[in-house]
Each structure stands twice: as structure tokens, then as C-alpha cells.
Short mmCIF file of C-alpha atoms in Angstrom, two decimals:
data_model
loop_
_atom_site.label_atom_id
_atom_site.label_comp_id
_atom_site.label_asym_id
_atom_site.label_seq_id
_atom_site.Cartn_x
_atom_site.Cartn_y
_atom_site.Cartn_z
CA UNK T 248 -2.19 2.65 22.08
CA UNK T 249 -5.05 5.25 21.29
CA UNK T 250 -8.78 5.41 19.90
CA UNK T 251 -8.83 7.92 17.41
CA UNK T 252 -11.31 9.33 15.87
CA UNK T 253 -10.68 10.85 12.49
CA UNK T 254 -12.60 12.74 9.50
CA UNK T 255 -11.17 13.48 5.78
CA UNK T 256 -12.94 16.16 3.72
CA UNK T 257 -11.95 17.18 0.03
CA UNK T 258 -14.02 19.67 -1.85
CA UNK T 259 -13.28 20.98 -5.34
CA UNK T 260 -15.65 24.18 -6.67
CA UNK T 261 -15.60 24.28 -10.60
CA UNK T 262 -16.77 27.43 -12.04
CA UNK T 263 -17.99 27.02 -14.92
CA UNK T 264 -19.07 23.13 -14.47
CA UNK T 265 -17.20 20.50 -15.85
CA UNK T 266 -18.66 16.96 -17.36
CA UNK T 267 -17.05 13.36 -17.76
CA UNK T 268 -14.74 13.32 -15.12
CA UNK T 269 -12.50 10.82 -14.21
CA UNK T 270 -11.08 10.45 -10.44
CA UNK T 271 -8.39 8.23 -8.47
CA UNK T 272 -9.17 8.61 -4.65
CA UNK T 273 -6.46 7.15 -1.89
CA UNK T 274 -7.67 9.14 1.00
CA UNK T 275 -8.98 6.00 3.02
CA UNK T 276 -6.69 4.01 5.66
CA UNK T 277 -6.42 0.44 6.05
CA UNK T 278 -5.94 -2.00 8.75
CA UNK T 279 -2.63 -3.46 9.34
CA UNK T 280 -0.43 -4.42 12.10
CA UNK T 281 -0.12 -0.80 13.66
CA UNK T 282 -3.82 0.44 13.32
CA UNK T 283 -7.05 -1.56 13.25
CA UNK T 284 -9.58 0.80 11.50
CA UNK T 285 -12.95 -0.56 13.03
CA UNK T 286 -15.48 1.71 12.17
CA UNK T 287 -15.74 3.51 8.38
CA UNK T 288 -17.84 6.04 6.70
CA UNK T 289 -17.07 6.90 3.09
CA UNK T 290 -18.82 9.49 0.76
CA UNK T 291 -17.89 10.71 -2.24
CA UNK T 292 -19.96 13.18 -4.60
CA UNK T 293 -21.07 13.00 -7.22
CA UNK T 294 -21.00 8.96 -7.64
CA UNK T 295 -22.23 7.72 -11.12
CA UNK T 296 -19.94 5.17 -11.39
CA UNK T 297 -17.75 4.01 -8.49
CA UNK T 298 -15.35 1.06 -8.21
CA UNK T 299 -12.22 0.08 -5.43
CA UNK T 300 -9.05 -1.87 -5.58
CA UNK T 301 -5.44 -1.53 -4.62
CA UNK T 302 -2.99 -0.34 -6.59
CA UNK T 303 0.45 -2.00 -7.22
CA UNK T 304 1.86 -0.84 -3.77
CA UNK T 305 -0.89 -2.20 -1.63
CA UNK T 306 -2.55 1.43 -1.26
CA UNK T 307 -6.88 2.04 -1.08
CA UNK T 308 -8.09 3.47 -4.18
CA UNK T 309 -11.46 4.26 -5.60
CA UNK T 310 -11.78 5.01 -9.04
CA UNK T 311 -14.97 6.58 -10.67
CA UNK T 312 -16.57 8.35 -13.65
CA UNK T 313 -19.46 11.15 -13.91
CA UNK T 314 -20.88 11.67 -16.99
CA UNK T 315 -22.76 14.75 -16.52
CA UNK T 316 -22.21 18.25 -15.84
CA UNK T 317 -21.29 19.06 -12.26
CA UNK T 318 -20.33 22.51 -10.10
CA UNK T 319 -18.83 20.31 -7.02
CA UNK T 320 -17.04 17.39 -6.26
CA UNK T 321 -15.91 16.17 -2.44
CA UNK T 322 -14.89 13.10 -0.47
CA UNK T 323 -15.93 12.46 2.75
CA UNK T 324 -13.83 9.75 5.16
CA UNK T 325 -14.76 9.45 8.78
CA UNK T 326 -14.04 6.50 11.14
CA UNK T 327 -12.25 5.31 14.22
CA UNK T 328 -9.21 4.32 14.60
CA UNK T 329 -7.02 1.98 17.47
CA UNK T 330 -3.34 2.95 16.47
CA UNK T 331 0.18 2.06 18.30
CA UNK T 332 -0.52 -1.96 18.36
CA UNK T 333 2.79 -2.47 17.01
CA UNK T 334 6.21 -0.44 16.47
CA UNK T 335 6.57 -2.13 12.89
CA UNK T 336 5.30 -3.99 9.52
CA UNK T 337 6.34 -6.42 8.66
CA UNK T 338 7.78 -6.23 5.25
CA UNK T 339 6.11 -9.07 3.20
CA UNK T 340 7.33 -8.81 -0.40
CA UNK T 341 10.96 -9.45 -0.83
CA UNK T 342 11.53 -8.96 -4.23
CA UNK T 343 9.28 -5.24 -3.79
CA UNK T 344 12.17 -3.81 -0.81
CA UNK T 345 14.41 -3.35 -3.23
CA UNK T 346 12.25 -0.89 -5.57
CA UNK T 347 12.70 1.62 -2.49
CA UNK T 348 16.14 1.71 -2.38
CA UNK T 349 16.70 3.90 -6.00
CA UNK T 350 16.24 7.97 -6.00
CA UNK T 351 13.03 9.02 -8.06
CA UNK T 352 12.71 12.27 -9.55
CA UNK T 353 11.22 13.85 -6.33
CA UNK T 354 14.15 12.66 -4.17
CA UNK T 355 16.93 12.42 -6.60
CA UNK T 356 19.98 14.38 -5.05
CA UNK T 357 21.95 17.58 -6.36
CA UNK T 358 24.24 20.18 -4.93
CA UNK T 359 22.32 20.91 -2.02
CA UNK T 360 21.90 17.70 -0.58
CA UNK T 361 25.50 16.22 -1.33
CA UNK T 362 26.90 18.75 0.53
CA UNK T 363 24.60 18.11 3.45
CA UNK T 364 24.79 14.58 3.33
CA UNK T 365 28.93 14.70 3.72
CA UNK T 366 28.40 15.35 7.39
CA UNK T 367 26.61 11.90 7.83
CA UNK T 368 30.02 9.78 6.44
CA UNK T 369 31.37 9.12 9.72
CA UNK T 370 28.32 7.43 10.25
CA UNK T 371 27.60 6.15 7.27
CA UNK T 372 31.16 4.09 7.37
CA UNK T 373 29.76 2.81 11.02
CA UNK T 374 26.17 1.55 9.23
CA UNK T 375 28.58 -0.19 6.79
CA UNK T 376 30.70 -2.39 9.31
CA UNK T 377 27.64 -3.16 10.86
CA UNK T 378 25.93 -4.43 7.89
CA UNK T 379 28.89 -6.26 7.25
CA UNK T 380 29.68 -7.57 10.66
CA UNK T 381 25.83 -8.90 10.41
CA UNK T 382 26.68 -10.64 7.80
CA UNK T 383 29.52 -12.73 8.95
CA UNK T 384 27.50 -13.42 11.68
CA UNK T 385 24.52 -14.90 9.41
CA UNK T 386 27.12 -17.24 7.60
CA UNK T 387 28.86 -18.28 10.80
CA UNK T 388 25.23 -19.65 12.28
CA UNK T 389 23.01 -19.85 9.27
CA UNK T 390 20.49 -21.77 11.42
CA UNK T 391 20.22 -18.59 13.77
CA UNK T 392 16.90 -16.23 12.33
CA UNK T 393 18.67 -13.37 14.79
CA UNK T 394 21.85 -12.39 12.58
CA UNK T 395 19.66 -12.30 9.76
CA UNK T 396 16.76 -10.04 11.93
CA UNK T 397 20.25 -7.73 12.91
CA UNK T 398 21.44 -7.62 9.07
CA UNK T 399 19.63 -4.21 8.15
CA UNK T 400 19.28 -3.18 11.82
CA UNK T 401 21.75 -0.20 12.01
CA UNK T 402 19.56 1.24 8.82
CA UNK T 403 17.16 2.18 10.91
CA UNK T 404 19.48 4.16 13.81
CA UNK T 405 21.54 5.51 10.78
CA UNK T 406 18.30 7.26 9.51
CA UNK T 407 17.12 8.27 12.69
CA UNK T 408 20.73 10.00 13.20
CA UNK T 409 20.20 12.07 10.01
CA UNK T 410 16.38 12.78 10.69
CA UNK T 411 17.53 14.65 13.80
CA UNK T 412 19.97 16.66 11.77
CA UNK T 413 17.73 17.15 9.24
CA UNK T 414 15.06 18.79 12.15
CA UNK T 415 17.74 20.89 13.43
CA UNK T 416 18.77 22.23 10.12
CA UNK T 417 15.97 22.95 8.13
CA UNK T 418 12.77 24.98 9.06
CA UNK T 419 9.43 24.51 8.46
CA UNK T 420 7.46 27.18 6.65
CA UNK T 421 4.04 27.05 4.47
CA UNK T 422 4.20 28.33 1.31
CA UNK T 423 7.96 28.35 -0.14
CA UNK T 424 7.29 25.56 -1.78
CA UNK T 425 4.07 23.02 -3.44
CA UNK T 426 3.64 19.58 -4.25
CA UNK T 427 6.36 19.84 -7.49
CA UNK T 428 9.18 20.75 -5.32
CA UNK T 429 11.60 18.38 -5.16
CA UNK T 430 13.87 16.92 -2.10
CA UNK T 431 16.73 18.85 -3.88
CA UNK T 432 14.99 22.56 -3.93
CA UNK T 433 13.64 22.29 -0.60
CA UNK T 434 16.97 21.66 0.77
CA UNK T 435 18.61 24.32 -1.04
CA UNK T 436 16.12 26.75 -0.11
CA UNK T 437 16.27 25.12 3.58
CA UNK T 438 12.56 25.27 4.48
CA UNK T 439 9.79 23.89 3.26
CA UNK T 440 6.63 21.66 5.08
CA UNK T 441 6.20 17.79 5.64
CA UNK T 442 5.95 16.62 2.29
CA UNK T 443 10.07 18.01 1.72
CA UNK T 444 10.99 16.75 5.06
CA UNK T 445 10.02 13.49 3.53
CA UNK T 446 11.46 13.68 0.32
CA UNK T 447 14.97 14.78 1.61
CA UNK T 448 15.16 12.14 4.41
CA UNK T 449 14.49 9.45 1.41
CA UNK T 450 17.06 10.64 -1.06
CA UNK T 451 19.71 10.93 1.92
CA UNK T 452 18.50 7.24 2.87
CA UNK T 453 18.94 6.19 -0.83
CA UNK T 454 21.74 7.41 -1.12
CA UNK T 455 23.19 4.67 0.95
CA UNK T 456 20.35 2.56 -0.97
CA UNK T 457 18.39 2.01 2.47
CA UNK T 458 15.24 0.86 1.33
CA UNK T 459 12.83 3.49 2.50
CA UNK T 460 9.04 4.78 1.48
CA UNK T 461 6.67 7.84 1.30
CA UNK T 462 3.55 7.80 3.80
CA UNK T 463 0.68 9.82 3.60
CA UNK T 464 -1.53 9.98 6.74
CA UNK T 465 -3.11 12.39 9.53
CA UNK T 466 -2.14 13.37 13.06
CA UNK T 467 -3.86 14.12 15.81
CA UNK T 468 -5.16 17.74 15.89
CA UNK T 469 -6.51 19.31 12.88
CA UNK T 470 -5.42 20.78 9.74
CA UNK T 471 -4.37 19.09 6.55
CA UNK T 472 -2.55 15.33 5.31
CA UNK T 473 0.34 14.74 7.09
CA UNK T 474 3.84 12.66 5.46
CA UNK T 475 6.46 10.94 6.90
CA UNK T 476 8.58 8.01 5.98
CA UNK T 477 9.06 4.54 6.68
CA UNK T 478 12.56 2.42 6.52
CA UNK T 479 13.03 -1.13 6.28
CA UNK T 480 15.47 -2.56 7.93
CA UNK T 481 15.54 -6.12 5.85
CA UNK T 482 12.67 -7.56 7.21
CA UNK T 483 9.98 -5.10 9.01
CA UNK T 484 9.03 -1.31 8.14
CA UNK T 485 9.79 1.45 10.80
CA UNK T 486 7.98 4.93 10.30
CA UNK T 487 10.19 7.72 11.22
CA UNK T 488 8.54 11.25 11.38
CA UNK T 489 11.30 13.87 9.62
CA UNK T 490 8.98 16.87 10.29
CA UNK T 491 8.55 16.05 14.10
CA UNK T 492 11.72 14.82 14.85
CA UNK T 493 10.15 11.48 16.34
CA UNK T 494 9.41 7.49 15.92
CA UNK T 495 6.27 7.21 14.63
CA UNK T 496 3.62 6.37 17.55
CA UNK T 497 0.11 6.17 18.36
CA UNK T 498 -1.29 9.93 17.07
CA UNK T 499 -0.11 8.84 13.53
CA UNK T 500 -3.04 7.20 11.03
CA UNK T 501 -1.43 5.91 8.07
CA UNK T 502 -3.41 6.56 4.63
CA UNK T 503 -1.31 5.00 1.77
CA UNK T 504 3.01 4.91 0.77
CA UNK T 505 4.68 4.66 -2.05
CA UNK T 506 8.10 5.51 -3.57
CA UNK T 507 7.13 10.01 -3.07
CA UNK T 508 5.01 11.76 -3.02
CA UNK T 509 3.15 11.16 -6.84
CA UNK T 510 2.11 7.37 -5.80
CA UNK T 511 0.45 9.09 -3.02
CA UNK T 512 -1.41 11.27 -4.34
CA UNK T 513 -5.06 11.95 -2.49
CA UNK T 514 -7.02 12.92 -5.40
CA UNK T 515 -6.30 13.34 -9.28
CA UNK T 516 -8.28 12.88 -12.39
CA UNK T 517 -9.32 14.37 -15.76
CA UNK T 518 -12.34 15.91 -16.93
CA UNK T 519 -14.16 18.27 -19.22
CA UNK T 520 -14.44 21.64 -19.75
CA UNK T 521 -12.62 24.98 -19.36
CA UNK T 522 -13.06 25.99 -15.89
CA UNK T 523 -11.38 26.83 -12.64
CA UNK T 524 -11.35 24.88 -9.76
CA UNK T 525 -10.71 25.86 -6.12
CA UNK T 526 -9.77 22.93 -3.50
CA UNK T 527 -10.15 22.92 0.19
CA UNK T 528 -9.28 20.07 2.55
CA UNK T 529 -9.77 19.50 6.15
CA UNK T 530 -8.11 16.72 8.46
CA UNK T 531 -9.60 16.31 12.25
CA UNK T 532 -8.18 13.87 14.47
CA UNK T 533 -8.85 13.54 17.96
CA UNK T 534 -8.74 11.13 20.81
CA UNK T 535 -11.43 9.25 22.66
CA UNK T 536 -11.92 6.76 25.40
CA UNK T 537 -11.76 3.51 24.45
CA UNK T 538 -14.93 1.38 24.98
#
């Protein structure tokens, strides 16, 4: 268990200045059972009209609208956060695991990752006999909440066995690919950064239809938004971190998830006006003593 404390700043420069602009913001993180966010600080410029809700997976979001003309544009999110106070969620929708377990257009498989994921049958054949096994074991003692607890246990150790093969054969390095490349090009081109470590752990989890889901959050040090994935193994989420090679712990803040990377996304919107637009974003996280 840690204190963290963490700050989230996103500036976009428009030159010429735009006008009526619309914005979707999920840069803010919530308490659950594996972070309690106790102290908050939220800023966002310029703020004409500002409203919040969640969206449908559960995820912060502010919404606004400025009229007028405007140069600049930036959120600010600072706060503290207590993380590690639990190795899981708990998954609390039932009829929503299931939207997790089909490929999207980010993590949708090709050439590339077929041929990678052959390696993985030997123990994809020993996830199946467990699942199976599991469930004789639920109908033999249908009373007994532990066979049905064990049912989607081996997903989690299956994807853990290909996120280390996944860290040992693919490299990370800025600026071969952006935010449209896809689970499939990253893994042909066999490098990439978080956000296609990510994708091509959940299309190699889908494609044994393990329910799994996109996270956006920040890690300690400093830098930008970090991603990483979470797998449900029938009854609680487990985040698994494909770009570190680790179980998710206590220098992880989660920010929002979704089925890839597009129902994550930070900040989008529409405006007016022909213009360009330069964006910067800086994520600090750092430890303190707790109080």
C-alpha cells in the first residue's frame, strides 16, 4: 500500500483561435476497491459550460462547451492517492463480462499475431481442462461458492504466461507507432510503447475469448498516461501490466478502461475554425508518507 501523490496536465495551443468547442475529458481517477482517491483538484480552461457523468463503462467524464474564441485549452488533475488496498475488483455486472471477450478493431488479430499466438497452444489446451475440470466440480457441489470462484481461475495464469512472452519478444520504442496502430501492426513491426503492449495482450486473450479490458492510468515517476490491462477471471478483475512484465501493484493509479484504447480516450472534441493545434501532456507521480 502507498500514498501517492499525482498531477495530470493537458495543454492544447491553437494558432489561429478556434470558437464553439466541444470536449469529452476522462483524465480523472476514481475510488474503488484498489485506490481510495481522498484528496482532488480539478481545473479545466476555458469553462463556459461544464457538466460530469459516467459513461456506459463506469469511466469519469466531463463534458463541456465554449462558445467564444479561444488560443488555449488545458486540464489540470492533482490529488492523492492510497493505492494497493486490494489485488482485485470485483466484477459487478454479469451480463457486461462478456462484451470483453470479442476482438475490436484495435485488437482484432492478423498474420502477425496468429503466428505468435501458436506458441501459447500447449497452454492454451491446459487453460481448457481446467476450465472444464472447474466445471464438473461446480455441478458435483453446486452449494460450494469455491468451484465456481476456481471456474475462470487458470484465465488469469494463462495470460500472465503470454504477458511474459510477450515482454521478452517485443521491444519497446517511442515513435514507430501512434494512437491508430493497431495490436496487429505493432506486432508485426515488433515494437511499439504501452498502448500496443495492451492491445496485443487483449487480442491474444480474446482469442481464447478471456474476458479482458483496456486501462488507462499513471505510474509512479513522471512522463506521460500509462496502459495496461485487466482480466477477469469470472468473478473479479486482475490488472496485468504487458509493458512491465508485472501484476499490477501499488505505483499503478487507474484513470478509466474500456474495450481499447478509443473508449479511453483522455481528451477529444470538435470545434471551430481552421487552425493548428499543438498538445503537450505531463504525468507526475510520486510517493509520500502517509499521515
Amino acid at each position: 500500500m502507498k500514498d501517492l501523490l499525482f498531477e495530470y496536465d493537458m495543454h492544447l495551443d491553437f494558432e489561429p483561435p478556434v470558437e464553439e468547442h466541444r470536449f469529452t475529458l476522462k483524465c480523472i481517477p476514481q475510488t474503488d476497491e484498489r485506490q481510495l482517491i481522498n484528496r482532488l483538484d480539478v481545473e479545466v480552461y476555458p469553462k463556459e459550460f461544464l457538466s460530469t457523468d459516467k459513461d456506459s463503462f463506469g469511466n469519469y467524464s466531463i463534458y463541456g462547451y465554449t462558445k467564444g474564441k479561444h488560443d488555449r485549452f488545458f486540464a489540470r488533475v492533482r490529488g492523492q492517492a492510497r493505492t494497493g488496498l486490494a489485488e482485485y475488483l470485483p466484477a459487478k455486472e454479469e451480463h457486461q463480462i462478456g462484451l470483453f471477450k470479442y476482438q475490436t478493431d484495435y485488437t482484432r488479430p492478423g498474420p502477425a499475431i496468429l503466428e505468435f499466438a501458436k506458441q501459447f497452444e500447449g497452454a492454451a489446451e491446459k487453460y481448457e481442462e481446467a476450465c472444464r475440470a472447474a466445471v464438473v466440480s461446480k455441478e458435483i457441489t453446486p452449494d460450494n461458492t469455491e468451484p465456481a470462484r476456481a471456474l475462470m481461475t487458470p484465465a488469469l495464469e494463462f495470460a500472465v504466461t503470454m504477458m511474459h512472452t510477450l515482454y521478452e519478444n517485443f521491444s519497446y520504442v517511442k515513435g514507430v507507432t501512434d494512437v491508430h496502430t493497431t495490436a496487429e501492426e505493432a506486432m508485426a513491426l515488433g515494437k511499439g510503447v504501452c498502448q500496443d503492449y495492451a492491445h496485443i495482450l487483449l487480442s491474444l486473450c480474446r482469442i481464447h475469448r478471456i474476458p479482458c479490458r483496456y486501462v488507462v492510468g499513471m505510474l509512479i515517476g513522471e512522463g506521460l498516461s500509462h496502459a495496461w490491462v485487466e482480466v477477469c477471471d469470472g468473478s473479479h478483475w486482475y490488472a496485468i501490466d504487458p509493458t512491465n512484465n508485472l501484476i499490477v501493484d501499488d505505483q499503478h493509479i487507474k484513470i478509466s478502461s474500456g474495450r481499447d484504447y478509443h473508449d479511453c480516450i483522455v481528451s477529444q472534441g470538435v470545434f471551430v475554425g481552421r487552425t493548428k493545434q499543438t498538445q503537450t501532456v505531463a504525468v507526475r507521480v510520486k510517493e509520500v508518507m502517509a499521515q
